[in-house]
mmCIF file of C-alpha atoms and ligand atoms in Angstrom:
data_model
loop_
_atom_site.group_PDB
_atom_site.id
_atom_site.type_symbol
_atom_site.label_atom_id
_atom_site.label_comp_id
_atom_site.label_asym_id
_atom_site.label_seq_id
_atom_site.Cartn_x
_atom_site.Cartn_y
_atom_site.Cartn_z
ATOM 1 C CA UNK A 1 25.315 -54.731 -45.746
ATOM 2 C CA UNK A 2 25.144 -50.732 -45.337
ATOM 3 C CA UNK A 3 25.283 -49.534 -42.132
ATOM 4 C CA UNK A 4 21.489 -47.761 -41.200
ATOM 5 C CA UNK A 5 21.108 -44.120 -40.710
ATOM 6 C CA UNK A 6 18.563 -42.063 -39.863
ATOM 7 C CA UNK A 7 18.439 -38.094 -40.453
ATOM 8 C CA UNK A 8 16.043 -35.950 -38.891
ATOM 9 C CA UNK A 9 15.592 -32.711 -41.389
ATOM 10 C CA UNK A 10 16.526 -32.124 -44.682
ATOM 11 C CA UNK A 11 19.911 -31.584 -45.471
ATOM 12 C CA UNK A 12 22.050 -30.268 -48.326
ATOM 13 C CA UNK A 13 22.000 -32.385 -51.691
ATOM 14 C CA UNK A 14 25.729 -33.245 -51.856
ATOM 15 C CA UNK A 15 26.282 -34.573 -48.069
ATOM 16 C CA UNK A 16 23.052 -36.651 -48.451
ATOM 17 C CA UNK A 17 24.660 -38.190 -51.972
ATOM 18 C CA UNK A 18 27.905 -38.751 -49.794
ATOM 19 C CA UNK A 19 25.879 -40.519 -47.335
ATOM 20 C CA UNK A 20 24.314 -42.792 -49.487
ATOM 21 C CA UNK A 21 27.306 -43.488 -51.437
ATOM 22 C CA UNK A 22 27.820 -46.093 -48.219
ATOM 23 C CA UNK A 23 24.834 -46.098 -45.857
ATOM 24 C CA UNK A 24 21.121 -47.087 -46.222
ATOM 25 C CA UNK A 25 19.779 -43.962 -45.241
ATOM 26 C CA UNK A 26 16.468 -42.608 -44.143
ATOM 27 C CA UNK A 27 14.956 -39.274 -43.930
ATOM 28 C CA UNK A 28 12.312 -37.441 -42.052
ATOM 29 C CA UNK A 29 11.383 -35.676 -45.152
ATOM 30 C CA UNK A 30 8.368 -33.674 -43.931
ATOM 31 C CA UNK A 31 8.221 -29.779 -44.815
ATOM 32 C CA UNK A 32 10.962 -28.174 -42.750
ATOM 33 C CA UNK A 33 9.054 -29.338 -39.149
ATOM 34 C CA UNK A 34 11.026 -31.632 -36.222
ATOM 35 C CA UNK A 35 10.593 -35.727 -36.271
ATOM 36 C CA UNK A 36 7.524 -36.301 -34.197
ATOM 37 C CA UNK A 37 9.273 -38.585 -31.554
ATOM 38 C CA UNK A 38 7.054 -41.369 -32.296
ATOM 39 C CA UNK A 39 8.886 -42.054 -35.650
ATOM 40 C CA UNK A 40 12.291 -41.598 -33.832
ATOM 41 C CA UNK A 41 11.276 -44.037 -31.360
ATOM 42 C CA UNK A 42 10.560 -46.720 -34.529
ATOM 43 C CA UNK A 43 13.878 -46.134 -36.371
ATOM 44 C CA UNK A 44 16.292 -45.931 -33.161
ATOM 45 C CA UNK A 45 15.156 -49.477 -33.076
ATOM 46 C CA UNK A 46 17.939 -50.429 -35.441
ATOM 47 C CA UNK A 47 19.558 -47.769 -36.643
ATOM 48 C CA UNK A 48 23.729 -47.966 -36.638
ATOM 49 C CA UNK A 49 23.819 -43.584 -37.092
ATOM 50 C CA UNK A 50 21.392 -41.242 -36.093
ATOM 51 C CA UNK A 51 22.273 -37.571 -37.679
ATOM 52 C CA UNK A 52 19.970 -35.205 -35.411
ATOM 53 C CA UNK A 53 19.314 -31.763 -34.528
ATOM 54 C CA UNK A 54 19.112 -29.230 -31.289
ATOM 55 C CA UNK A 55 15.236 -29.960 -31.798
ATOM 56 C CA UNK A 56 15.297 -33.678 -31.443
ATOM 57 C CA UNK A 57 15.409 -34.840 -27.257
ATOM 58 C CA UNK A 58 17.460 -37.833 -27.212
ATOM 59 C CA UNK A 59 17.560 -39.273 -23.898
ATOM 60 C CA UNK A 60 17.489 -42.280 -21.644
ATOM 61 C CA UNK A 61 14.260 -43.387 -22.436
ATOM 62 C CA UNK A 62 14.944 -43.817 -26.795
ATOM 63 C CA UNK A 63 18.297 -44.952 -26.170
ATOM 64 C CA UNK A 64 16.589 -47.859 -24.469
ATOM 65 C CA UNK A 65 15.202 -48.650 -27.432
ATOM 66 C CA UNK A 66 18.266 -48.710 -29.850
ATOM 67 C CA UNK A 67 19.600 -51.800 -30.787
ATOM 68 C CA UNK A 68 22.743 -51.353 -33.098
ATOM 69 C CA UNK A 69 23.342 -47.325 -32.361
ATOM 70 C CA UNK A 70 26.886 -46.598 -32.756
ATOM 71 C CA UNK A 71 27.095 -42.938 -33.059
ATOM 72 C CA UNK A 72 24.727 -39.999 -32.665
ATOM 73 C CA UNK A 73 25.918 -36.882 -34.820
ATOM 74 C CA UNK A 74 24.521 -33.774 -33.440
ATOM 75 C CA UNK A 75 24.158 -30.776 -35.789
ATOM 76 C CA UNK A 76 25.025 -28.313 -33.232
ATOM 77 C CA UNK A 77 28.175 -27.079 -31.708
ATOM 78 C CA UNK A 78 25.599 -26.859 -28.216
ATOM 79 C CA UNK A 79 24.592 -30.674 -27.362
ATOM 80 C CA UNK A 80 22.336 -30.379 -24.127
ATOM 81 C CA UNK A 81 19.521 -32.027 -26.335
ATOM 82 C CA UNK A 82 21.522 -35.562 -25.994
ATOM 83 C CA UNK A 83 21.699 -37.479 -22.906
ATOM 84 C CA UNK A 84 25.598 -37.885 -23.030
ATOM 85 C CA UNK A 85 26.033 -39.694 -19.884
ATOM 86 C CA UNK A 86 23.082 -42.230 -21.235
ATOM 87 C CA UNK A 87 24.693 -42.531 -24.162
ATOM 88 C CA UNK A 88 28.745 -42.901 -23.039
ATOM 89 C CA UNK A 89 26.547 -45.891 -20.805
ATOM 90 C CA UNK A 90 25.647 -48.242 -23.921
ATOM 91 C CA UNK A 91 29.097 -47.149 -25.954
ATOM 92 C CA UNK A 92 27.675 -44.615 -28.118
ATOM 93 C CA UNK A 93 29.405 -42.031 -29.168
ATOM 94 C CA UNK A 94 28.304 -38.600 -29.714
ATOM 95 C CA UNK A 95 29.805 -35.891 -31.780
ATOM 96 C CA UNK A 96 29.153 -32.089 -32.496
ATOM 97 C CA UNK A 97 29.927 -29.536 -34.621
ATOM 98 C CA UNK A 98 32.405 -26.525 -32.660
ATOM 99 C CA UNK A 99 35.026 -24.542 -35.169
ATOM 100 C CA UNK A 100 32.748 -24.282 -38.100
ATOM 101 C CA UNK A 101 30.290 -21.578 -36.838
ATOM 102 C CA UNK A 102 32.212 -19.825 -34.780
ATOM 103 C CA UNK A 103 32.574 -16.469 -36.362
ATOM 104 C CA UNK A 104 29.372 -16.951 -38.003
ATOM 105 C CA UNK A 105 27.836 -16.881 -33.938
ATOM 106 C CA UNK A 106 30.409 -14.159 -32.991
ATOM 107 C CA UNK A 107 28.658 -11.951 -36.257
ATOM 108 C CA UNK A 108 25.032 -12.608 -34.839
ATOM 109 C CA UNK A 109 26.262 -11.779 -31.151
ATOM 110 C CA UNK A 110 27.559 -8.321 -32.013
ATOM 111 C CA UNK A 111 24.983 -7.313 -34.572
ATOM 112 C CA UNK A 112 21.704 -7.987 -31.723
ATOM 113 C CA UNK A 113 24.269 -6.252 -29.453
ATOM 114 C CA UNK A 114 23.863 -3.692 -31.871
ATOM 115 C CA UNK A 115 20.529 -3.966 -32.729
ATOM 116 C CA UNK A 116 19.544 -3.883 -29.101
ATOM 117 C CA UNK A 117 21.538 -0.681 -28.071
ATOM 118 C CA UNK A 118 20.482 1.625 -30.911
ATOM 119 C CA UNK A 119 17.058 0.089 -31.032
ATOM 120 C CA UNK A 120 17.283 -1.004 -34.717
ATOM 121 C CA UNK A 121 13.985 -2.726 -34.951
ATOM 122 C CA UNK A 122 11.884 -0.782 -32.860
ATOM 123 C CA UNK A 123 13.404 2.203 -34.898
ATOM 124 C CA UNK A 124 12.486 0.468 -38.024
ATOM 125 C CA UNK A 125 8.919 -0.241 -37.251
ATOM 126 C CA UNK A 126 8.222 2.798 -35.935
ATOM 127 C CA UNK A 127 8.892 4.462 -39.230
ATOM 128 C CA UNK A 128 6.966 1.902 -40.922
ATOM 129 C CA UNK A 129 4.012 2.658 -38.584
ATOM 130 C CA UNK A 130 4.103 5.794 -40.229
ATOM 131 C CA UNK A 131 4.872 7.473 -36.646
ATOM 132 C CA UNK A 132 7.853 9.405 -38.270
ATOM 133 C CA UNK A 133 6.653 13.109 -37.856
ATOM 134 C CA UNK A 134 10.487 15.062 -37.446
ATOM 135 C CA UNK A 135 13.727 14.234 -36.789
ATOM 136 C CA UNK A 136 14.444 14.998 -33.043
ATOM 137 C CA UNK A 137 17.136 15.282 -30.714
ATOM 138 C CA UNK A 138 15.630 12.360 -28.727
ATOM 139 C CA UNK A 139 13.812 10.309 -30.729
ATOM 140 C CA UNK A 140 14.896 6.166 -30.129
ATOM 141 C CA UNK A 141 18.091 7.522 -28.311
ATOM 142 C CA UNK A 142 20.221 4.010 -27.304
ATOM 143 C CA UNK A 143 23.458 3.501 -25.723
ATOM 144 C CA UNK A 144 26.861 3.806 -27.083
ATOM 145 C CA UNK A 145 28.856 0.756 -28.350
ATOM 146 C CA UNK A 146 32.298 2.183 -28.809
ATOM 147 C CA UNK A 147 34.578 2.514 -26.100
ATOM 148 C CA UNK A 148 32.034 0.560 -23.581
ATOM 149 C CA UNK A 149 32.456 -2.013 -21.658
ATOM 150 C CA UNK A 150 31.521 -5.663 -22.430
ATOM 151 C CA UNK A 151 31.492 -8.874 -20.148
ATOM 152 C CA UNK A 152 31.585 -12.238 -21.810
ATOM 153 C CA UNK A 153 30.600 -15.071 -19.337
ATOM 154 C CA UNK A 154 31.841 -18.224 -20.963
ATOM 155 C CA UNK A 155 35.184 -17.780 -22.853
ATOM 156 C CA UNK A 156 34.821 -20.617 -25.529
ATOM 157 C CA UNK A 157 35.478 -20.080 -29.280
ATOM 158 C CA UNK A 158 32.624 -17.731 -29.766
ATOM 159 C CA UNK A 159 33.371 -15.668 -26.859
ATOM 160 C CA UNK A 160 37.213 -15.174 -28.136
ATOM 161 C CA UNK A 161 35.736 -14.516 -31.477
ATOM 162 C CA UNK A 162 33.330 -11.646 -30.005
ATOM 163 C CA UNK A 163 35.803 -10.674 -28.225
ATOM 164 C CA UNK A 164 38.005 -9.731 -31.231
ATOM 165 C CA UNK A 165 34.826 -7.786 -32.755
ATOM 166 C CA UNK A 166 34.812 -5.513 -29.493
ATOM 167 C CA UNK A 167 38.672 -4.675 -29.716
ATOM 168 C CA UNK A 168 37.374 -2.946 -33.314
ATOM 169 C CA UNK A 169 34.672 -0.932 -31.074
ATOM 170 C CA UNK A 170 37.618 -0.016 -28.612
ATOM 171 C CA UNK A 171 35.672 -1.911 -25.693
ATOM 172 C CA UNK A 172 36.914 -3.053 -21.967
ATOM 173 C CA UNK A 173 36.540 -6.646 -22.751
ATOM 174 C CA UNK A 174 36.090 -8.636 -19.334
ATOM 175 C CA UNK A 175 35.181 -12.160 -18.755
ATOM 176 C CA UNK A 176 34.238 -14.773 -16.748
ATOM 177 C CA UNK A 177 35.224 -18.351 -17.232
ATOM 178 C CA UNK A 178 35.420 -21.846 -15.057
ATOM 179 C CA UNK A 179 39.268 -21.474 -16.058
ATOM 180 C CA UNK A 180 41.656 -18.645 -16.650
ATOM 181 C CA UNK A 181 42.634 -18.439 -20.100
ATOM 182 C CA UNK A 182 46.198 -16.050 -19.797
ATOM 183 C CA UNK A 183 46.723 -17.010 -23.459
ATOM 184 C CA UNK A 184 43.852 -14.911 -24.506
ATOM 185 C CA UNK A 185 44.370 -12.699 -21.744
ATOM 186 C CA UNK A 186 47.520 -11.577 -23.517
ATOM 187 C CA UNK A 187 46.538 -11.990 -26.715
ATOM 188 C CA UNK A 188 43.204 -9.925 -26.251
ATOM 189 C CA UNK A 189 43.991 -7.953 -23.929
ATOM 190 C CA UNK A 190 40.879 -9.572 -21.619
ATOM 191 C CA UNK A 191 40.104 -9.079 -18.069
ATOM 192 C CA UNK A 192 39.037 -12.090 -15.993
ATOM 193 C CA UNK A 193 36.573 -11.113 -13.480
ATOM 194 C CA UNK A 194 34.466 -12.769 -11.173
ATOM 195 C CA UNK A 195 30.704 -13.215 -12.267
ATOM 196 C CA UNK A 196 29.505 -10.773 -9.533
ATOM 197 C CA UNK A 197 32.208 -7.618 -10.729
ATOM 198 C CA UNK A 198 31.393 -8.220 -14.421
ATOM 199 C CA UNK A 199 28.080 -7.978 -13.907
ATOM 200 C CA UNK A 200 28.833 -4.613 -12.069
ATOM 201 C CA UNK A 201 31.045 -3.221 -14.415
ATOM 202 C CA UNK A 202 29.640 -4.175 -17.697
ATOM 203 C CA UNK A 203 27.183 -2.500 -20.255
ATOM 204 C CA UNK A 204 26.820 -5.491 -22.274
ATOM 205 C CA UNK A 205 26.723 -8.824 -20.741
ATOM 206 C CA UNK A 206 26.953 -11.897 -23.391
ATOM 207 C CA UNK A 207 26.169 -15.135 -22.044
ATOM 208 C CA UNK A 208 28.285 -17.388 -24.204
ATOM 209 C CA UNK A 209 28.491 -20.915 -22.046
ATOM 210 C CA UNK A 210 27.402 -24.103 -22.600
ATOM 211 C CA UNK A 211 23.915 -25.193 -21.398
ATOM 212 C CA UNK A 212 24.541 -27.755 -18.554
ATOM 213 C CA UNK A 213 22.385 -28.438 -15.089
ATOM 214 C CA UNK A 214 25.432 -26.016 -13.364
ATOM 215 C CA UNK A 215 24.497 -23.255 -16.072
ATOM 216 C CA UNK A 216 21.001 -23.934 -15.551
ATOM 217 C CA UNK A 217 19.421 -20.294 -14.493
ATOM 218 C CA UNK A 218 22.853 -19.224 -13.870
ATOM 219 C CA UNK A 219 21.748 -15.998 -14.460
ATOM 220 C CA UNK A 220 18.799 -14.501 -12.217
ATOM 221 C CA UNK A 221 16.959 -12.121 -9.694
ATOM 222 C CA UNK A 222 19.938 -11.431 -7.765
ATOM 223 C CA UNK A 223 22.579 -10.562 -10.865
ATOM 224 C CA UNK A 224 19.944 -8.777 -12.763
ATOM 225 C CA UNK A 225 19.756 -6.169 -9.733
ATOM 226 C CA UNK A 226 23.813 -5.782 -9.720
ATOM 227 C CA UNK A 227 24.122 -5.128 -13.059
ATOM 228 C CA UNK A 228 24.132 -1.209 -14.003
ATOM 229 C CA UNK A 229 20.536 -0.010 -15.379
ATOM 230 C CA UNK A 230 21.810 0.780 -18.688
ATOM 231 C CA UNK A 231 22.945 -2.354 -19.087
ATOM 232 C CA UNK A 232 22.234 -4.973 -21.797
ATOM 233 C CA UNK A 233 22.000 -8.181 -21.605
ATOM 234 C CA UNK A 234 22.911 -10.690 -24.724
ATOM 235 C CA UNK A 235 22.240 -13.831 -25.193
ATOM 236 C CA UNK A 236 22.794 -16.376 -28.281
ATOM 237 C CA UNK A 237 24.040 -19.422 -26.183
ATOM 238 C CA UNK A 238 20.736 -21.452 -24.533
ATOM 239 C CA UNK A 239 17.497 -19.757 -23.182
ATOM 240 C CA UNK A 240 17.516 -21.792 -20.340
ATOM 241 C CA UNK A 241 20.802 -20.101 -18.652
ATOM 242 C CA UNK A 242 18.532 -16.986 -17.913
ATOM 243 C CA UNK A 243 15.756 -17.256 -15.565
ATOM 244 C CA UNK A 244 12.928 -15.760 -18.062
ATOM 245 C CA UNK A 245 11.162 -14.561 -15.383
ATOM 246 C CA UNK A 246 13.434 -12.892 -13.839
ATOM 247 C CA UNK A 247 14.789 -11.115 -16.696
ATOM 248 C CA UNK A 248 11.189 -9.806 -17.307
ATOM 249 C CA UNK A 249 10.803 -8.112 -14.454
ATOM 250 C CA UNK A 250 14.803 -6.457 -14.592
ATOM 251 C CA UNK A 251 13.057 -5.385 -17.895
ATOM 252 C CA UNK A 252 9.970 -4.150 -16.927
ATOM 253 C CA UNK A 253 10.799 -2.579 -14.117
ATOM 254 C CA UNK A 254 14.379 -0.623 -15.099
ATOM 255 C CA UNK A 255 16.925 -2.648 -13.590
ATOM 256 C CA UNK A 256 18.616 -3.195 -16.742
ATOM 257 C CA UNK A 257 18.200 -1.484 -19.796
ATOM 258 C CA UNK A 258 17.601 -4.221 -22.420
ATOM 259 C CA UNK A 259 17.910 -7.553 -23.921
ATOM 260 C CA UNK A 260 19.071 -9.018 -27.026
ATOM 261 C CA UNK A 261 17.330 -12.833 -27.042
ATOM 262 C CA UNK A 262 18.728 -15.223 -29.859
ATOM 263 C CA UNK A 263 17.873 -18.039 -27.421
ATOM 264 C CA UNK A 264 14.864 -19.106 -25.046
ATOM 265 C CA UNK A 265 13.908 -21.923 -22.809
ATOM 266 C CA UNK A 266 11.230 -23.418 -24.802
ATOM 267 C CA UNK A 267 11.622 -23.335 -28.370
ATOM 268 C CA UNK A 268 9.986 -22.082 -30.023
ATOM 269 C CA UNK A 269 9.205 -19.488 -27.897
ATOM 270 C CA UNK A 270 5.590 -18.871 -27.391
ATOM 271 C CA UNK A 271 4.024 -16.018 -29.404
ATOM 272 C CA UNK A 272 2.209 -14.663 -25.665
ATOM 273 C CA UNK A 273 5.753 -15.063 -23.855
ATOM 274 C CA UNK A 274 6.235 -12.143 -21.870
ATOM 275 C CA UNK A 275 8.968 -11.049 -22.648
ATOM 276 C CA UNK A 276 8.156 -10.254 -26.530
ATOM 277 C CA UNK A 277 5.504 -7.810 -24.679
ATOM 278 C CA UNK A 278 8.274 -5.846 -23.747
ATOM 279 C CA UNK A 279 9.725 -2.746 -26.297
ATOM 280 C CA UNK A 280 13.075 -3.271 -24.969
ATOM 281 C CA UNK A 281 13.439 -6.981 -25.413
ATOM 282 C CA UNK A 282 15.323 -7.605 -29.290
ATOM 283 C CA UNK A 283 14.462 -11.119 -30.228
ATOM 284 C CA UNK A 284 15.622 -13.757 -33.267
ATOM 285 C CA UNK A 285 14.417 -17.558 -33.555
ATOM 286 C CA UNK A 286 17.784 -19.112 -32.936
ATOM 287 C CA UNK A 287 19.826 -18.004 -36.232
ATOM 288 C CA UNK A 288 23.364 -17.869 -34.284
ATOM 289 C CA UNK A 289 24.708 -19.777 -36.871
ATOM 290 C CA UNK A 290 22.781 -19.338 -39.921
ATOM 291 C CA UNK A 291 24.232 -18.445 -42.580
ATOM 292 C CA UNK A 292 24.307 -20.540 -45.986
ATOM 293 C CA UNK A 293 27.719 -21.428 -45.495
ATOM 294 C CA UNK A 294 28.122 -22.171 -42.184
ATOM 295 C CA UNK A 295 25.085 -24.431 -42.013
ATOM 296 C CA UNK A 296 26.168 -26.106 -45.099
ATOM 297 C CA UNK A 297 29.916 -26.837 -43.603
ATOM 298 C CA UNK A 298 27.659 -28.129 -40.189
ATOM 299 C CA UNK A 299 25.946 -30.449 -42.696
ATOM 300 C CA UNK A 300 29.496 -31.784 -44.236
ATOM 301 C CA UNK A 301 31.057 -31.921 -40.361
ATOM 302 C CA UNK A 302 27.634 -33.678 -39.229
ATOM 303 C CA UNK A 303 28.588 -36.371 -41.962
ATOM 304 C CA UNK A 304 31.769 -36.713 -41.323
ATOM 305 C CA UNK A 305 32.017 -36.903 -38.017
ATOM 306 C CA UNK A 306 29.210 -39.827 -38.983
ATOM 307 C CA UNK A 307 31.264 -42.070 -41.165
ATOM 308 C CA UNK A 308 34.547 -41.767 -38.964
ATOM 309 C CA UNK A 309 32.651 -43.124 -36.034
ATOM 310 C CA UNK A 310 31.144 -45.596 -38.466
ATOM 311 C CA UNK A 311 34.495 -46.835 -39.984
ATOM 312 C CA UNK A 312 35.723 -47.216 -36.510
ATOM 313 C CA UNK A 313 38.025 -43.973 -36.588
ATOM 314 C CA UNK A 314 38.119 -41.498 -33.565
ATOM 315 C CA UNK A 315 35.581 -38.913 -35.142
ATOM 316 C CA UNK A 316 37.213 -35.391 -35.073
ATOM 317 C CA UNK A 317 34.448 -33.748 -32.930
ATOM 318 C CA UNK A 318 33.700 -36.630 -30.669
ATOM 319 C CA UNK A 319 31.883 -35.736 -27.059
ATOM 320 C CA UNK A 320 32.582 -38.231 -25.235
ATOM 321 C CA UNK A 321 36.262 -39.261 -25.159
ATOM 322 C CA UNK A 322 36.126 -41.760 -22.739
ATOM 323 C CA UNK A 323 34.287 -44.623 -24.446
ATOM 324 C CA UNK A 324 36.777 -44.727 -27.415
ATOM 325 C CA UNK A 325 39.588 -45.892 -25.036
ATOM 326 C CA UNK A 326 37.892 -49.067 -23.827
ATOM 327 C CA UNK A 327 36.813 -50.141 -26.944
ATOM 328 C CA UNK A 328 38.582 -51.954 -30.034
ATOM 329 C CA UNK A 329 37.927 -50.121 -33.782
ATOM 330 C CA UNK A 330 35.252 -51.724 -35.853
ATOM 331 C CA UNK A 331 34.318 -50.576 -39.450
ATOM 332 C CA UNK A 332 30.872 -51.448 -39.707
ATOM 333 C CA UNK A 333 31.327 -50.710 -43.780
ATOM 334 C CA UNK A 334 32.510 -53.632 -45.584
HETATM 335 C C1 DGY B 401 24.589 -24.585 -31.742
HETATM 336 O O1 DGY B 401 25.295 -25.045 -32.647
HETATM 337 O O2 DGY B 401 24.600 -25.047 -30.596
HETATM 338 C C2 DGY B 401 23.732 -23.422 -32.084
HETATM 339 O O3 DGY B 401 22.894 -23.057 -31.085
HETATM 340 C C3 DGY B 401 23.013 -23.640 -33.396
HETATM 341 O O4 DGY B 401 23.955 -23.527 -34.374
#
């Protein structure tokens, strides 16, 4: 017998075909919209593979329900939508997708920078508006990019790979990690910084760590009113690592200077939300990573990470190391 899977969106043509090659596989095949958690609460049941998204919450509570689950493949570098810890519990292992959209989310990063410090979109739809009566000397006047300074908080792959975009913009690149990286240190020529001087020091401030209860509103009241008011803030990591509220009052009332938003605590973000009020708020619906051939190469890595776990191999991208070392490898294709 095939092992079961279940996927939760549509995916590319040729990783599905792979898939089916050697699973029985199921698909939430509604118009582009999440699995209402009803139907993921029927096919946990006995599922052997569950290939999900950021979008789909899968704690404690469904992983009570799952019978056979061997591996959950997450379609996200970012996995703060799994229960990990619930999951490591009952010997399920859980896998993401870092490497492959890494520059992709380093390209986004530094073009909302950009966006957000010369005002791209505003300055756009104000010419559409038809408000365009003369050029003049300070008409949507932003801050410079070159030769600024930029603070990364989080030095991952994404924040090396940002980093490398500022060294073309001649930028002061400081950072802020858990751990000092002297490797890219030298090889960047990075300054590590505590959180409080890089929020001092630097005009753009790019949160790029992981979303976990110690990043949780990592970033509020008290930084926003450190932080120089020119400043921008940028963030493509999780909304949830920036008090919201917070950040729209440092917006509203000049304490920093702007914000690029990729990312927000509820997704998606509500259409009367604040901070899309706000002129000097630049906001996306979570594209980090989206481009056709990134997302395409998440699909294939989503897959694979899949039928390693499922042919009782250590999947390349696995989460949670520990479990594999107390248990024995099973195929579960035959
Ligand atoms: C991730 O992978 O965590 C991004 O947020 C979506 O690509």
């Amino acid at each position: 017998m095939k092992p079961k899977i279940f996927i939760t969106r549509q995916i590319p043509t040729h990783v599905m075909n792979q898939l089916k090659e050697v699973c029985d596989v199921s698909i939430w095949n509604e118009e582009d919209t999440p699995v209402p958690r009803e139907i993921l609460e029927e096919k946990i049941v006995d599922i052997d593979g569950l290939y999900c998204l950021l979008t789909d919450t899968i704690d404690e509570e469904l992983l009570q329900k799952a019978k056979n689950l061997k591996v959950i493949s997450n379609m996200a570098v970012g996995f703060n939508n799994i229960d990990v810890d619930a999951a490591t519990k009952r010997g399920i292992i859980v896998t993401n997708t870092p490497g492959v959209l890494t520059e992709t989310t380093a390209d986004l990063t530094f073009a909302l920078l950009m966006a957000t410090a010369r005002r791209i979109t505003e300055a756009s739809d104000f010419l559409r508006s038809g408000k365009w009566s003369s050029w003049s000397p300070m008409l949507l006047t932003g801050q410079d990019i070159y030769n600024s300074t930029m603070g990364i908080i989080g030095l991952g792959g994404i924040g090396k790979a940002l980093a490398k975009r500022a060294q073309g913009f001649n930028m002061n690149v400081l950072y802020h990690n858990r751990s000092r990286k002297l490797d890219s240190e030298q090889e960047l020529g990075l300054e590590y910084c505590s959180l409080e001087d890089l929020l001092k020091r630097s005009d753009y401030v790019c949160i790029m760590t992981p979303y976990t209860p110690e990043t949780k509103n990592m970033i509020r009241d008290e930084h926003f009113k450190i932080m120089k008011d020119t400043s921008i803030l940028i963030n493509t990591a999780r909304g949830g690592i920036v008090n919201e509220n917070d950040l729209y009052y440092a917006l509203k009332d000049g304490e920093i200077w702007a914000a690029g938003l990729d990312v927000f605590e509820q997704e998606p973000v509500d259409f009367n939300h604040p901070l899309l009020t706000l002129p000097n708020v630049v906001t996306l619906p979570h594209i980090g990573s989206a481009s056709i051939g990134t997302r395409t190469k998440m699909a294939e890595v989503v897959a694979e990470n899949m039928l390693q776990a499922l042919n009782g191999e250590i999947p390349v991208n696995i989460v949670n190391k520990e479990i594999v070392s107390n248990k024995s490898p099973i195929s579960y294709f035959n």
